[in-house]
Short mmCIF file of C-alpha atoms and ligand atoms in Angstrom, two decimals:
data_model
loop_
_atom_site.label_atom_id
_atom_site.label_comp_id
_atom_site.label_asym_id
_atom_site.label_seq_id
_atom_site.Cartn_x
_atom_site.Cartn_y
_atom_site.Cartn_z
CA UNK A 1334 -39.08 -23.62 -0.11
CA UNK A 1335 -41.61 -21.55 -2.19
CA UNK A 1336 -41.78 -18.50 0.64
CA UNK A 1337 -37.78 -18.70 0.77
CA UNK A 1338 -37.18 -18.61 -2.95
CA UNK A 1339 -39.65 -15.28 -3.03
CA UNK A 1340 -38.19 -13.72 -0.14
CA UNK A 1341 -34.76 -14.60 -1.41
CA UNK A 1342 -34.66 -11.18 -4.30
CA UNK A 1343 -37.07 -9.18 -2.49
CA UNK A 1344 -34.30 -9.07 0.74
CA UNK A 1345 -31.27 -9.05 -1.92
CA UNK A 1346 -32.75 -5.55 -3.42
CA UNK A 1347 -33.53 -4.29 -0.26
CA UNK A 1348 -30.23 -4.59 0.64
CA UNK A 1349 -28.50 -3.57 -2.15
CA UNK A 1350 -30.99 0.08 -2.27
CA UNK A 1351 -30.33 0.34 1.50
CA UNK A 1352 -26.65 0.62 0.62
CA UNK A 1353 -26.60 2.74 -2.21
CA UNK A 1354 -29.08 5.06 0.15
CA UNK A 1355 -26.26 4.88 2.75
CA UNK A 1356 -23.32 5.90 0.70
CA UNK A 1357 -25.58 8.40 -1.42
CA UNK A 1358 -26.28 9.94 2.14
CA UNK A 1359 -22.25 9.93 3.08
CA UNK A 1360 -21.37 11.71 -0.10
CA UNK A 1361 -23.97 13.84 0.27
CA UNK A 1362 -24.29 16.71 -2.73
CA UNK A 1363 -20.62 15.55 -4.12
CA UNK A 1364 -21.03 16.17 -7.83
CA UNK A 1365 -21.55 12.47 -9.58
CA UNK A 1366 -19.50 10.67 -11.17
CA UNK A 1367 -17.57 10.48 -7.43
CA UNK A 1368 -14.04 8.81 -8.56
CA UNK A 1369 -12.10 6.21 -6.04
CA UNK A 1370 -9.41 8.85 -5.05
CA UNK A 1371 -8.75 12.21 -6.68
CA UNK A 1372 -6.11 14.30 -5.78
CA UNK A 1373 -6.29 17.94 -4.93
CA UNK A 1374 -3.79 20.61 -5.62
CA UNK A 1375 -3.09 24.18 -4.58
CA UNK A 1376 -1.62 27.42 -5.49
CA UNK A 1377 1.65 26.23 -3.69
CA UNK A 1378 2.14 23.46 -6.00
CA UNK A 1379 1.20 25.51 -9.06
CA UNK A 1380 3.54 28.40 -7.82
CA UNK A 1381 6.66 24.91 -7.07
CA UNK A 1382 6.41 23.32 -10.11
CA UNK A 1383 6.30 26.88 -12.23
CA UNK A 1384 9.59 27.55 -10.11
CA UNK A 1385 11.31 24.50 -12.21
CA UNK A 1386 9.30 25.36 -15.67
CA UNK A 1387 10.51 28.75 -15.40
CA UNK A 1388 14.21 27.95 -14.32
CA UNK A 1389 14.35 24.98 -16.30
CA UNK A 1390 15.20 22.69 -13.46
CA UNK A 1391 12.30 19.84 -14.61
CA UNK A 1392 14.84 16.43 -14.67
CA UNK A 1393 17.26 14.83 -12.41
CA UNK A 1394 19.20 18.13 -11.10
CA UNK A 1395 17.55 20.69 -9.12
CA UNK A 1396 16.80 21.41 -5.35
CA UNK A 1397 13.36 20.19 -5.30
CA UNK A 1398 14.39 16.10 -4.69
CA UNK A 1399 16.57 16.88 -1.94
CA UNK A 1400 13.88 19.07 0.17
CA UNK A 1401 11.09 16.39 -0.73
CA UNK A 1402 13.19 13.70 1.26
CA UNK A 1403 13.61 15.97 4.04
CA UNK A 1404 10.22 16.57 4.04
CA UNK A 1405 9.11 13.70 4.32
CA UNK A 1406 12.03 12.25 6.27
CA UNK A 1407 10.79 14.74 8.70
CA UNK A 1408 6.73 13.99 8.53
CA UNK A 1409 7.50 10.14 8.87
CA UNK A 1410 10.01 10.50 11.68
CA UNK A 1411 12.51 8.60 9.93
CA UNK A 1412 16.50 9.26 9.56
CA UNK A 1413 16.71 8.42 5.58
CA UNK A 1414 14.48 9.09 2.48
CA UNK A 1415 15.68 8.16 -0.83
CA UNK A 1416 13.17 9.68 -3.79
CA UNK A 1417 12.33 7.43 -6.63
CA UNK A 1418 10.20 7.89 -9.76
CA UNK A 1419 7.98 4.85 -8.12
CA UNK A 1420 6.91 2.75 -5.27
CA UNK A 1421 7.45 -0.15 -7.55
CA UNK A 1422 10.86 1.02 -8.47
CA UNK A 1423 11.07 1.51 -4.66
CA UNK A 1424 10.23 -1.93 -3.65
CA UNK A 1425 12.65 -3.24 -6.11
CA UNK A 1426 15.86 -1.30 -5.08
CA UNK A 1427 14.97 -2.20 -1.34
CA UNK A 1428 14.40 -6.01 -2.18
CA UNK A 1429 17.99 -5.94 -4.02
CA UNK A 1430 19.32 -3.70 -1.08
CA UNK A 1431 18.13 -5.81 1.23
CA UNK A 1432 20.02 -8.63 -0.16
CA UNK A 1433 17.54 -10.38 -1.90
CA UNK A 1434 18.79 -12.71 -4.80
CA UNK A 1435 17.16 -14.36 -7.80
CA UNK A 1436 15.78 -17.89 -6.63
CA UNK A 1437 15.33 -16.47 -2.96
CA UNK A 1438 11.70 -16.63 -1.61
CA UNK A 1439 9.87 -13.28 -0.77
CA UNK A 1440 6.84 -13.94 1.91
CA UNK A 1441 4.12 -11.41 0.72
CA UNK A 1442 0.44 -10.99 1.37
CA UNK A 1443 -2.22 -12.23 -1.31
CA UNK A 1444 -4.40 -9.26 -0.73
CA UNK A 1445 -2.51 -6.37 -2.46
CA UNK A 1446 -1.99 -4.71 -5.28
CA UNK A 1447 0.31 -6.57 -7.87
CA UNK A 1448 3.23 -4.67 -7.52
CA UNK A 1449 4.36 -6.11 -3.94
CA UNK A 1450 4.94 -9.15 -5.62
CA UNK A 1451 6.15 -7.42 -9.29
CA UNK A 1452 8.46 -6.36 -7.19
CA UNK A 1453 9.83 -9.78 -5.91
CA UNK A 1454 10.01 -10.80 -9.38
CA UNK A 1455 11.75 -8.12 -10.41
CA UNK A 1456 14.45 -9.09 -8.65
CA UNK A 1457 14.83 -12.57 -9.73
CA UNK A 1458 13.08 -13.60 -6.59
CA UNK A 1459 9.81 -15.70 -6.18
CA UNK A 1460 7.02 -14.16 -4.17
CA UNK A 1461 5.27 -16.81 -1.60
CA UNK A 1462 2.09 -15.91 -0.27
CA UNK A 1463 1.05 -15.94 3.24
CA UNK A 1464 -2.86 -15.48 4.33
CA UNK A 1465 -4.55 -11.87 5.50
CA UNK A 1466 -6.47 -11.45 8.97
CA UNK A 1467 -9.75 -9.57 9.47
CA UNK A 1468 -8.30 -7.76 12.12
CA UNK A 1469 -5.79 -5.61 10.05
CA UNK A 1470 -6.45 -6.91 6.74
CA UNK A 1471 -2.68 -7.28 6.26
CA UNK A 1472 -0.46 -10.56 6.73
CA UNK A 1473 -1.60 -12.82 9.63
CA UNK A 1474 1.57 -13.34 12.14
CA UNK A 1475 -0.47 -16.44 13.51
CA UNK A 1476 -0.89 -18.22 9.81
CA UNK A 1477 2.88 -16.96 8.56
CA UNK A 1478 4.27 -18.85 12.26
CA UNK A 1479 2.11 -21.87 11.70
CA UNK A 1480 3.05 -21.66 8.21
CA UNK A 1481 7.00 -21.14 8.64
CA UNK A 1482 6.43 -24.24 11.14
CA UNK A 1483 5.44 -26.55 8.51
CA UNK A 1484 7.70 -25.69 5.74
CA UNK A 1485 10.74 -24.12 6.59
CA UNK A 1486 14.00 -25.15 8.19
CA UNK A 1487 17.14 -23.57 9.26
CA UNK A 1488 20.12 -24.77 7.52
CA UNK A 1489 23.96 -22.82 7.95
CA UNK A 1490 22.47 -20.08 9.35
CA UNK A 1491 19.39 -19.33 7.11
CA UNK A 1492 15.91 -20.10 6.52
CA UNK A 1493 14.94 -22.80 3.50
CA UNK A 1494 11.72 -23.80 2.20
CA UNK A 1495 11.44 -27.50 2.26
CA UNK A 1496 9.15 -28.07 -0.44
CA UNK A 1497 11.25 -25.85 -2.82
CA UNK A 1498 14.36 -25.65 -2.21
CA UNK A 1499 14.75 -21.88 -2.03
CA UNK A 1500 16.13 -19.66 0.76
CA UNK A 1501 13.58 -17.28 2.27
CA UNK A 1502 15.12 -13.69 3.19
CA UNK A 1503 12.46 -11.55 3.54
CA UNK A 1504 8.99 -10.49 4.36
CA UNK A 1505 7.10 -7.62 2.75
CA UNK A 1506 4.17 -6.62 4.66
CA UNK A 1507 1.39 -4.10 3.45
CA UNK A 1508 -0.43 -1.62 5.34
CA UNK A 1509 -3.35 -2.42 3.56
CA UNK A 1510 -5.72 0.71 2.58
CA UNK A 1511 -3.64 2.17 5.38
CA UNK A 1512 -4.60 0.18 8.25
CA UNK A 1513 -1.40 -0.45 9.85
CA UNK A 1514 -0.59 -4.67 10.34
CA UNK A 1515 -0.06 -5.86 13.92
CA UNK A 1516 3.45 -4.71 14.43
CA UNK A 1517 4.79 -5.85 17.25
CA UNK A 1518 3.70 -9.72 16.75
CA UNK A 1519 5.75 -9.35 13.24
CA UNK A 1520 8.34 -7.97 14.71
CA UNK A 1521 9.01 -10.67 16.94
CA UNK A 1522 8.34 -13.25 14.18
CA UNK A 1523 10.50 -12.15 11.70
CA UNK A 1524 12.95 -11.88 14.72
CA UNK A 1525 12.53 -15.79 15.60
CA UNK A 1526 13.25 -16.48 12.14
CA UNK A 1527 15.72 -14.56 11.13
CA UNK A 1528 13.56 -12.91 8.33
CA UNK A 1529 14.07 -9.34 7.19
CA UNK A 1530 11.28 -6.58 7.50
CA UNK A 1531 10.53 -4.49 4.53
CA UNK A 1532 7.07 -2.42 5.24
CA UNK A 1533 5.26 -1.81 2.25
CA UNK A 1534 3.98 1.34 3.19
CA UNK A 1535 2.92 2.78 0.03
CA UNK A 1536 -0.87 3.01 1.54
CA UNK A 1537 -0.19 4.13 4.96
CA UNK A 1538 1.70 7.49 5.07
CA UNK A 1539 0.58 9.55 7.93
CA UNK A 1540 -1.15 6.31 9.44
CA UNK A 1541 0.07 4.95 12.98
CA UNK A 1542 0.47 2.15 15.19
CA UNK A 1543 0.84 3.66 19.68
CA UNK A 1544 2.11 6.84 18.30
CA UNK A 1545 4.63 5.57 15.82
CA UNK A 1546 4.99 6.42 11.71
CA UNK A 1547 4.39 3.26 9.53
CA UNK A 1548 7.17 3.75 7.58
CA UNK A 1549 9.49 3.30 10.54
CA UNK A 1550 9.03 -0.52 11.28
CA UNK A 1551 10.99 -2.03 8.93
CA UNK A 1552 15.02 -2.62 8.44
CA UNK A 1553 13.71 -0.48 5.06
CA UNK A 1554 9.92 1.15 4.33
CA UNK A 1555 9.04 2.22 0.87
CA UNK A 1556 6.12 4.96 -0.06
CA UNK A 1557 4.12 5.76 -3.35
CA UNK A 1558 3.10 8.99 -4.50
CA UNK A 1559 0.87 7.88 -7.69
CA UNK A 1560 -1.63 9.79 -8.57
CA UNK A 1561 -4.09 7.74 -6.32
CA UNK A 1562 -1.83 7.33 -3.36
CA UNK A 1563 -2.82 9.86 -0.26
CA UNK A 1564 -0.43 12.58 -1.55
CA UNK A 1565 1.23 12.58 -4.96
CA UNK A 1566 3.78 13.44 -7.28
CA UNK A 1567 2.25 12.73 -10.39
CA UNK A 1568 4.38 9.30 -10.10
CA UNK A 1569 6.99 8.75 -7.04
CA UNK A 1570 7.57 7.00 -4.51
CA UNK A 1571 10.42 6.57 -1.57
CA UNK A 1572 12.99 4.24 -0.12
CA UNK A 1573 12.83 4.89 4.51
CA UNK A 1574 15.58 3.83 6.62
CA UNK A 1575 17.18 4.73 9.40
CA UNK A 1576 20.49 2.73 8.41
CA UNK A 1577 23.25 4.90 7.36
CA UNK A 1578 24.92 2.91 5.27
CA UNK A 1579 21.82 1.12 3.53
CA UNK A 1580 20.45 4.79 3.02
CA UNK A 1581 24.22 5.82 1.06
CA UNK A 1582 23.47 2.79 -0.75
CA UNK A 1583 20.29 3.37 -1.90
CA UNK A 1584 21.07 6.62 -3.07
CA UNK A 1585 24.10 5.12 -5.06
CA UNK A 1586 22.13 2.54 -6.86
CA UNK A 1587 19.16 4.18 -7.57
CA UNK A 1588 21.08 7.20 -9.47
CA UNK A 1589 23.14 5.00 -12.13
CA UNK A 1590 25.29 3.80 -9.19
CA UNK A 1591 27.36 6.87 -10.23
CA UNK A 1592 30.54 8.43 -8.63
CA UNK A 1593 29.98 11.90 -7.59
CA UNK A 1594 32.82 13.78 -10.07
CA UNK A 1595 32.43 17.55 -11.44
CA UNK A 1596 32.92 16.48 -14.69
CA UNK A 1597 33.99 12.43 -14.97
CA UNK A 1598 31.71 9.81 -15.69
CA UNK A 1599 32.60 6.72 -13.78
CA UNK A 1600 29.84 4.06 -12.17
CA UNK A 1601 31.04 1.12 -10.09
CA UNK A 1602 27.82 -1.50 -10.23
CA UNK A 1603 24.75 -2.25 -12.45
CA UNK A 1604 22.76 0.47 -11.27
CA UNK A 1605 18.91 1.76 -12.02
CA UNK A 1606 17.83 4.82 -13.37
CA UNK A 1607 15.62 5.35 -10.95
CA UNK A 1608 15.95 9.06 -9.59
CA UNK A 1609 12.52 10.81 -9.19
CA UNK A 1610 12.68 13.87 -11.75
CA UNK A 1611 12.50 16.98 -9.73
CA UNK A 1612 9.18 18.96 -11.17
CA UNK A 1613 7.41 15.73 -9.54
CA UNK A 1614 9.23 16.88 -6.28
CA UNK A 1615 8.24 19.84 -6.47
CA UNK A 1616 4.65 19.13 -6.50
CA UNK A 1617 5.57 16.55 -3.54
CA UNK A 1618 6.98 19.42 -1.44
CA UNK A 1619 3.61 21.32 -2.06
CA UNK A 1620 2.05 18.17 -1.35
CA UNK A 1621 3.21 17.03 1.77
CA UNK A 1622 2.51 20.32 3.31
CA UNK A 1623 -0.75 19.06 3.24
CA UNK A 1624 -0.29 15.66 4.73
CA UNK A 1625 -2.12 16.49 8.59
CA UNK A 1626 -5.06 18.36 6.68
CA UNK A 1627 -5.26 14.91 3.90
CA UNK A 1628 -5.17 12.20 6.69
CA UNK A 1629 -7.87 14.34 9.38
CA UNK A 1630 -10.34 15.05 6.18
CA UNK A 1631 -10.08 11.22 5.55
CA UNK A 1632 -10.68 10.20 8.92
CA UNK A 1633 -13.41 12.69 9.03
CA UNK A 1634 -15.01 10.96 5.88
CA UNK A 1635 -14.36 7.65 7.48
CA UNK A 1636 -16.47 8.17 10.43
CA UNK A 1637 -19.25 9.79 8.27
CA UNK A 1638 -19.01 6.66 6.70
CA UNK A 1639 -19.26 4.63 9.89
CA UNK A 1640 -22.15 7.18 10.82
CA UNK A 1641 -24.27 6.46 7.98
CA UNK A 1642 -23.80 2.58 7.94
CA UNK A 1643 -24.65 2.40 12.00
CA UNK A 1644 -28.10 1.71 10.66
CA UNK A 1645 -27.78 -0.33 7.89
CA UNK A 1646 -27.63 -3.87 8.52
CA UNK A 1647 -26.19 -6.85 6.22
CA UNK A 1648 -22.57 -4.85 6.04
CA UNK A 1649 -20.11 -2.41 7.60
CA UNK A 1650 -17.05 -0.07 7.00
CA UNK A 1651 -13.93 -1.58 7.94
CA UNK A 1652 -12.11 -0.02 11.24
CA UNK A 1653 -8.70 0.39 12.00
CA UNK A 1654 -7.61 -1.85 14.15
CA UNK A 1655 -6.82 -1.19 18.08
CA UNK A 1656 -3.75 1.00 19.26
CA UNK A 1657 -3.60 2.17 15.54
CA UNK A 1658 -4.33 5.45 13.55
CA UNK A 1659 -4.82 4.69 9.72
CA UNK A 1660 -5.31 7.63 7.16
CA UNK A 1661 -8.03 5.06 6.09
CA UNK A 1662 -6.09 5.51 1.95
CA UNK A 1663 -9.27 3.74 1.17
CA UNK A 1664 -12.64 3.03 2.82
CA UNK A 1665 -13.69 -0.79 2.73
CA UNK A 1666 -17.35 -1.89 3.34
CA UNK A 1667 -17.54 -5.40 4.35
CA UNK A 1668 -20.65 -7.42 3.12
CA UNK A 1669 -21.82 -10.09 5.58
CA UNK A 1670 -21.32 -14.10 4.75
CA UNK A 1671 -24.89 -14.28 3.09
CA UNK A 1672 -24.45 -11.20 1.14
CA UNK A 1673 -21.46 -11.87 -0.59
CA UNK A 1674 -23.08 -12.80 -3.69
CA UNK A 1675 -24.26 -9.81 -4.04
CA UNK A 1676 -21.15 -7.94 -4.48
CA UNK A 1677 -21.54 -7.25 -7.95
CA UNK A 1678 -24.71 -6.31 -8.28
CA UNK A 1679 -23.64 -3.81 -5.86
CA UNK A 1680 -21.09 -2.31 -7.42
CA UNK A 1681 -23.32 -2.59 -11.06
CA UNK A 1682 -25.32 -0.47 -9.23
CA UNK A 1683 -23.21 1.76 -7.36
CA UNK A 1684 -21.76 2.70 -10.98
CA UNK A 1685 -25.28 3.32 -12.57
CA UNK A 1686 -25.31 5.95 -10.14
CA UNK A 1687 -22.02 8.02 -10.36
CA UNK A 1688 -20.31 5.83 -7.47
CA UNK A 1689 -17.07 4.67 -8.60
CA UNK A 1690 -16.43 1.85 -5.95
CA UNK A 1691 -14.59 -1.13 -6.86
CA UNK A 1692 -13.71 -4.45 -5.29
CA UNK A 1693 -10.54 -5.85 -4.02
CA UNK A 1694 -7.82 -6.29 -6.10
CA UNK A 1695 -7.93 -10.06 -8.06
CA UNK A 1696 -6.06 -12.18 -4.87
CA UNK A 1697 -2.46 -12.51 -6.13
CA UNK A 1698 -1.91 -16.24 -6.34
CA UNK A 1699 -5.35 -16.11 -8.82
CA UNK A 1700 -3.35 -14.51 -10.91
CA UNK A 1701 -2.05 -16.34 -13.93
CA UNK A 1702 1.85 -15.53 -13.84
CA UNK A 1703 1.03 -16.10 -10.06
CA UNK A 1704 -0.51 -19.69 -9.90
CA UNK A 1705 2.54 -21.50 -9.33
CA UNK A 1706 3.80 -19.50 -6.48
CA UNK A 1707 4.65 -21.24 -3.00
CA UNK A 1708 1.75 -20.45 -0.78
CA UNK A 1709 -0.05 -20.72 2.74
CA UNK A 1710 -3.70 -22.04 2.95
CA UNK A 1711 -5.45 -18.59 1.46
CA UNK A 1712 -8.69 -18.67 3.18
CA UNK A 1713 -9.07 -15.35 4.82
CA UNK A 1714 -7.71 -14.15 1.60
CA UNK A 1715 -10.13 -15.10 -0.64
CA UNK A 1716 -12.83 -14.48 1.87
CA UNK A 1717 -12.22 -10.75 2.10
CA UNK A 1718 -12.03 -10.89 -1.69
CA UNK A 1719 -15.94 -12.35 -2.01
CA UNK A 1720 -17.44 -9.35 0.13
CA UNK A 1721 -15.39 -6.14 0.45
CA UNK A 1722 -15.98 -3.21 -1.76
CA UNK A 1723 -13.54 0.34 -1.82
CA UNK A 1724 -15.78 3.73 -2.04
CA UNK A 1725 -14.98 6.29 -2.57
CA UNK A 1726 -12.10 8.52 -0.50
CA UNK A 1727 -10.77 11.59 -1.76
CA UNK A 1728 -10.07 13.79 1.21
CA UNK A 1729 -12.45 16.66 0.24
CA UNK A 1730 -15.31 13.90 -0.30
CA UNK A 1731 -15.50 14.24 3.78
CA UNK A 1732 -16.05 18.73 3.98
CA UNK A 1733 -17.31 19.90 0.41
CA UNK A 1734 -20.76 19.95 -0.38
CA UNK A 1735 -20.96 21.91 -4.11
C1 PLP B 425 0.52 1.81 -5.04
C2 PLP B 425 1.15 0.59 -4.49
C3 PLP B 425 2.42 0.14 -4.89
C4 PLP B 425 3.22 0.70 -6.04
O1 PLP B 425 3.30 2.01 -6.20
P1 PLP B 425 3.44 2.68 -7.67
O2 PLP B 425 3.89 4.04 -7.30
O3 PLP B 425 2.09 2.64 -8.29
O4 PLP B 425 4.47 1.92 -8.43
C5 PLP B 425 2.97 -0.97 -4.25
N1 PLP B 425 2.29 -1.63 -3.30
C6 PLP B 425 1.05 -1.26 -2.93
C7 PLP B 425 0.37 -2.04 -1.87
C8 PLP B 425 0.42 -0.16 -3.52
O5 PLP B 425 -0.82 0.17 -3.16
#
């Protein structure tokens, strides 16, 4: 007892300097503080967004929203883009799109950040929350079968949660720090039950899974271009599809549902103000320009990463998972089982010295406005909450040394 309760702190600090060494050593001479993610802009998007201060052409008119959606239509490999001033907004006009109505059920994961399920409750609907796997870090197709198994049923033609009540339409998975989830298997899921497939893929642009965009795996796909986000528009984001008529939609309802007239007002439906103002598409177009040269400096800092951690035992940086590509959005370092109570002493530390890592976001259904939700067991969940820390990410972290 005596020798273990002395060698007990003695291996905690050793681990926790071998760390900080380790990520020190993969961020080499960046200046401290490091941030989480920074973005990085150019004379091109100085030279765009002058274009609408000098023309005036700064609000919901102008070229610039149009050639953003091609753009990134084009990058993603996907027939539709619809520009919004959010990927919250986004998630919300595809939900209601998608035919999603208050009192349905919305299966989401736990581990993401709040607005996937915001989202869901923005449009009346209740977010239920199915359990992560270590293998993508996104929804687990093994625990949402087992799970649709033991509470659903099929009645007229749709799929009801027993224990509720409430119809469940739709599934939202996340490509979680850009690690894309295990397609296929969802596909075929959501397939057998009817369900319908909207990718959250506000983490993942320019990530892929055999060759293919996330983005294109849904029925709909929805982006982000915050600040944080792997390129940005200030704020944005982006409704995907490649259904003609869902796209024409989209567009409608997202822009005051208004008729196009010269002159005459005249709006058939409730819609949302929700066009993305086109000086933020401007500095989009300059953005994604940039999207190859953003997702190879970020794998390139995610295998310095993976370099520097070979060595150092007790915890290691999350990979993407087989036949995928991610952008790796954000690195995650994974703290073994008896290390987990160290995390914050870690990140305590990792702040004292300029390192601006941070853990997981809070698991959703911890959440107070989120406690009541319908849910799956949440192990996995909850585990990857104990012991995995972000570091730092910005692209440039992986080439600059000033
Ligand atoms: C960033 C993000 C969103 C929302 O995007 P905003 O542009 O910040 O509204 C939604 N879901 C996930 C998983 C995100 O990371």
């Amino acid at each position: 007892m005596a020798i273990s309760a002395q060698a007990g702190p003695a291996v905690e600090a050793c681990f926790l300097s071998s760390i900080l060494e380790a990520v020190d050593l993969a961020l080499s001479s960046a200046k401290r503080p490091v941030a989480l993610h920074e973005p990085r802009f150019g004379a091109r998007e100085r030279e765009l967004v002058m274009d609408c201060v000098d023309t005036g052409w700064v609000s919901s008119a102008g070229r610039y929203v149009t050639l953003f959606e091609e753009m990134v239509a084009s990058a993603v490999g996907v027939p539709h883009a619809v520009a919004v001033v959010n990927g919250t907004t986004a998630l919300h006009a595809a939900l209601v799109l998608e035919g999603v109505r208050p009192g349905d059920e919305v299966i989401v994961p736990s581990i993401t950040f709040v607005a996937t399920a915001n989202a869901v409750s923005h449009a009346g609907a209740v977010p239920h929350f199915v359990d992560s796997t270590w293998m993508t870090m996104g929804l687990d197709p093994v625990a949402l079968d087992e799970h649709l198994q033991q509470v659903s049923e099929r009645r007229d033609g749709q799929l009801f949660n027993r224990q509720t009540g409430r119809r469940i339409r739709a599934v939202v998975p996340v490509h979680v720090f850009g690690h894309p989830v295990d397609v296929p298997q969802l596909q075929a899921l959501l397939a057998k039950y009817d369900l319908i497939f909207i990718e959250d893929a506000t983490e993942s642009l320019g990530s892929t899974w055999k060759g293919q965009a996330c983005g294109t795996f849904g029925h709909s796909a929805v982006l982000s271009f915050n600040g944080n986000k792997i390129i940005t528009t200030g704020g944005g984001g982006m409704i995907l599809t490649a259904d003609d008529q869902y796209a024409r939609r989209a567009r409608h309802l997202t822009t005051t549902a208004k008729i196009a007239h010269q002159w005459a007002f005249e709006h058939d439906e409730v819609g949302y103000n929700y066009r993305l103002p086109n000086i933020n598409a401007a500095l989009g177009c300059g953005q994604v320009e940039r999207l190859p040269e953003m997702v190879a400096a970020k794998r390139a800092l995610a295998t310095r990463y993976m370099q520097v951690f070979e060595n150092v035992s007790g915890a290691r940086i999350f990979r993407e998972p087989g036949g995928a590509a991610s952008n790796y959005w954000l690195n995650t370092l994974v703290l073994d089982r008896e290390f987990s109570d160290e995390r914050d002493a870690l990140l305590s530390m990792l702040h004292a010295n300029g390192i601006q890592a941070r853990p997981l976001w809070t698991p959703l259904h911890l959440l107070p406005m989120y406690s009541d939700c319908p849910r799956a067991p949440l192990p996995v969940a909850e585990d990857m909450f104990t012991r995995c820390i972000n570091l730092p990410s910005s692209p440039f972290l992986s080439g600059e040394r000033n």
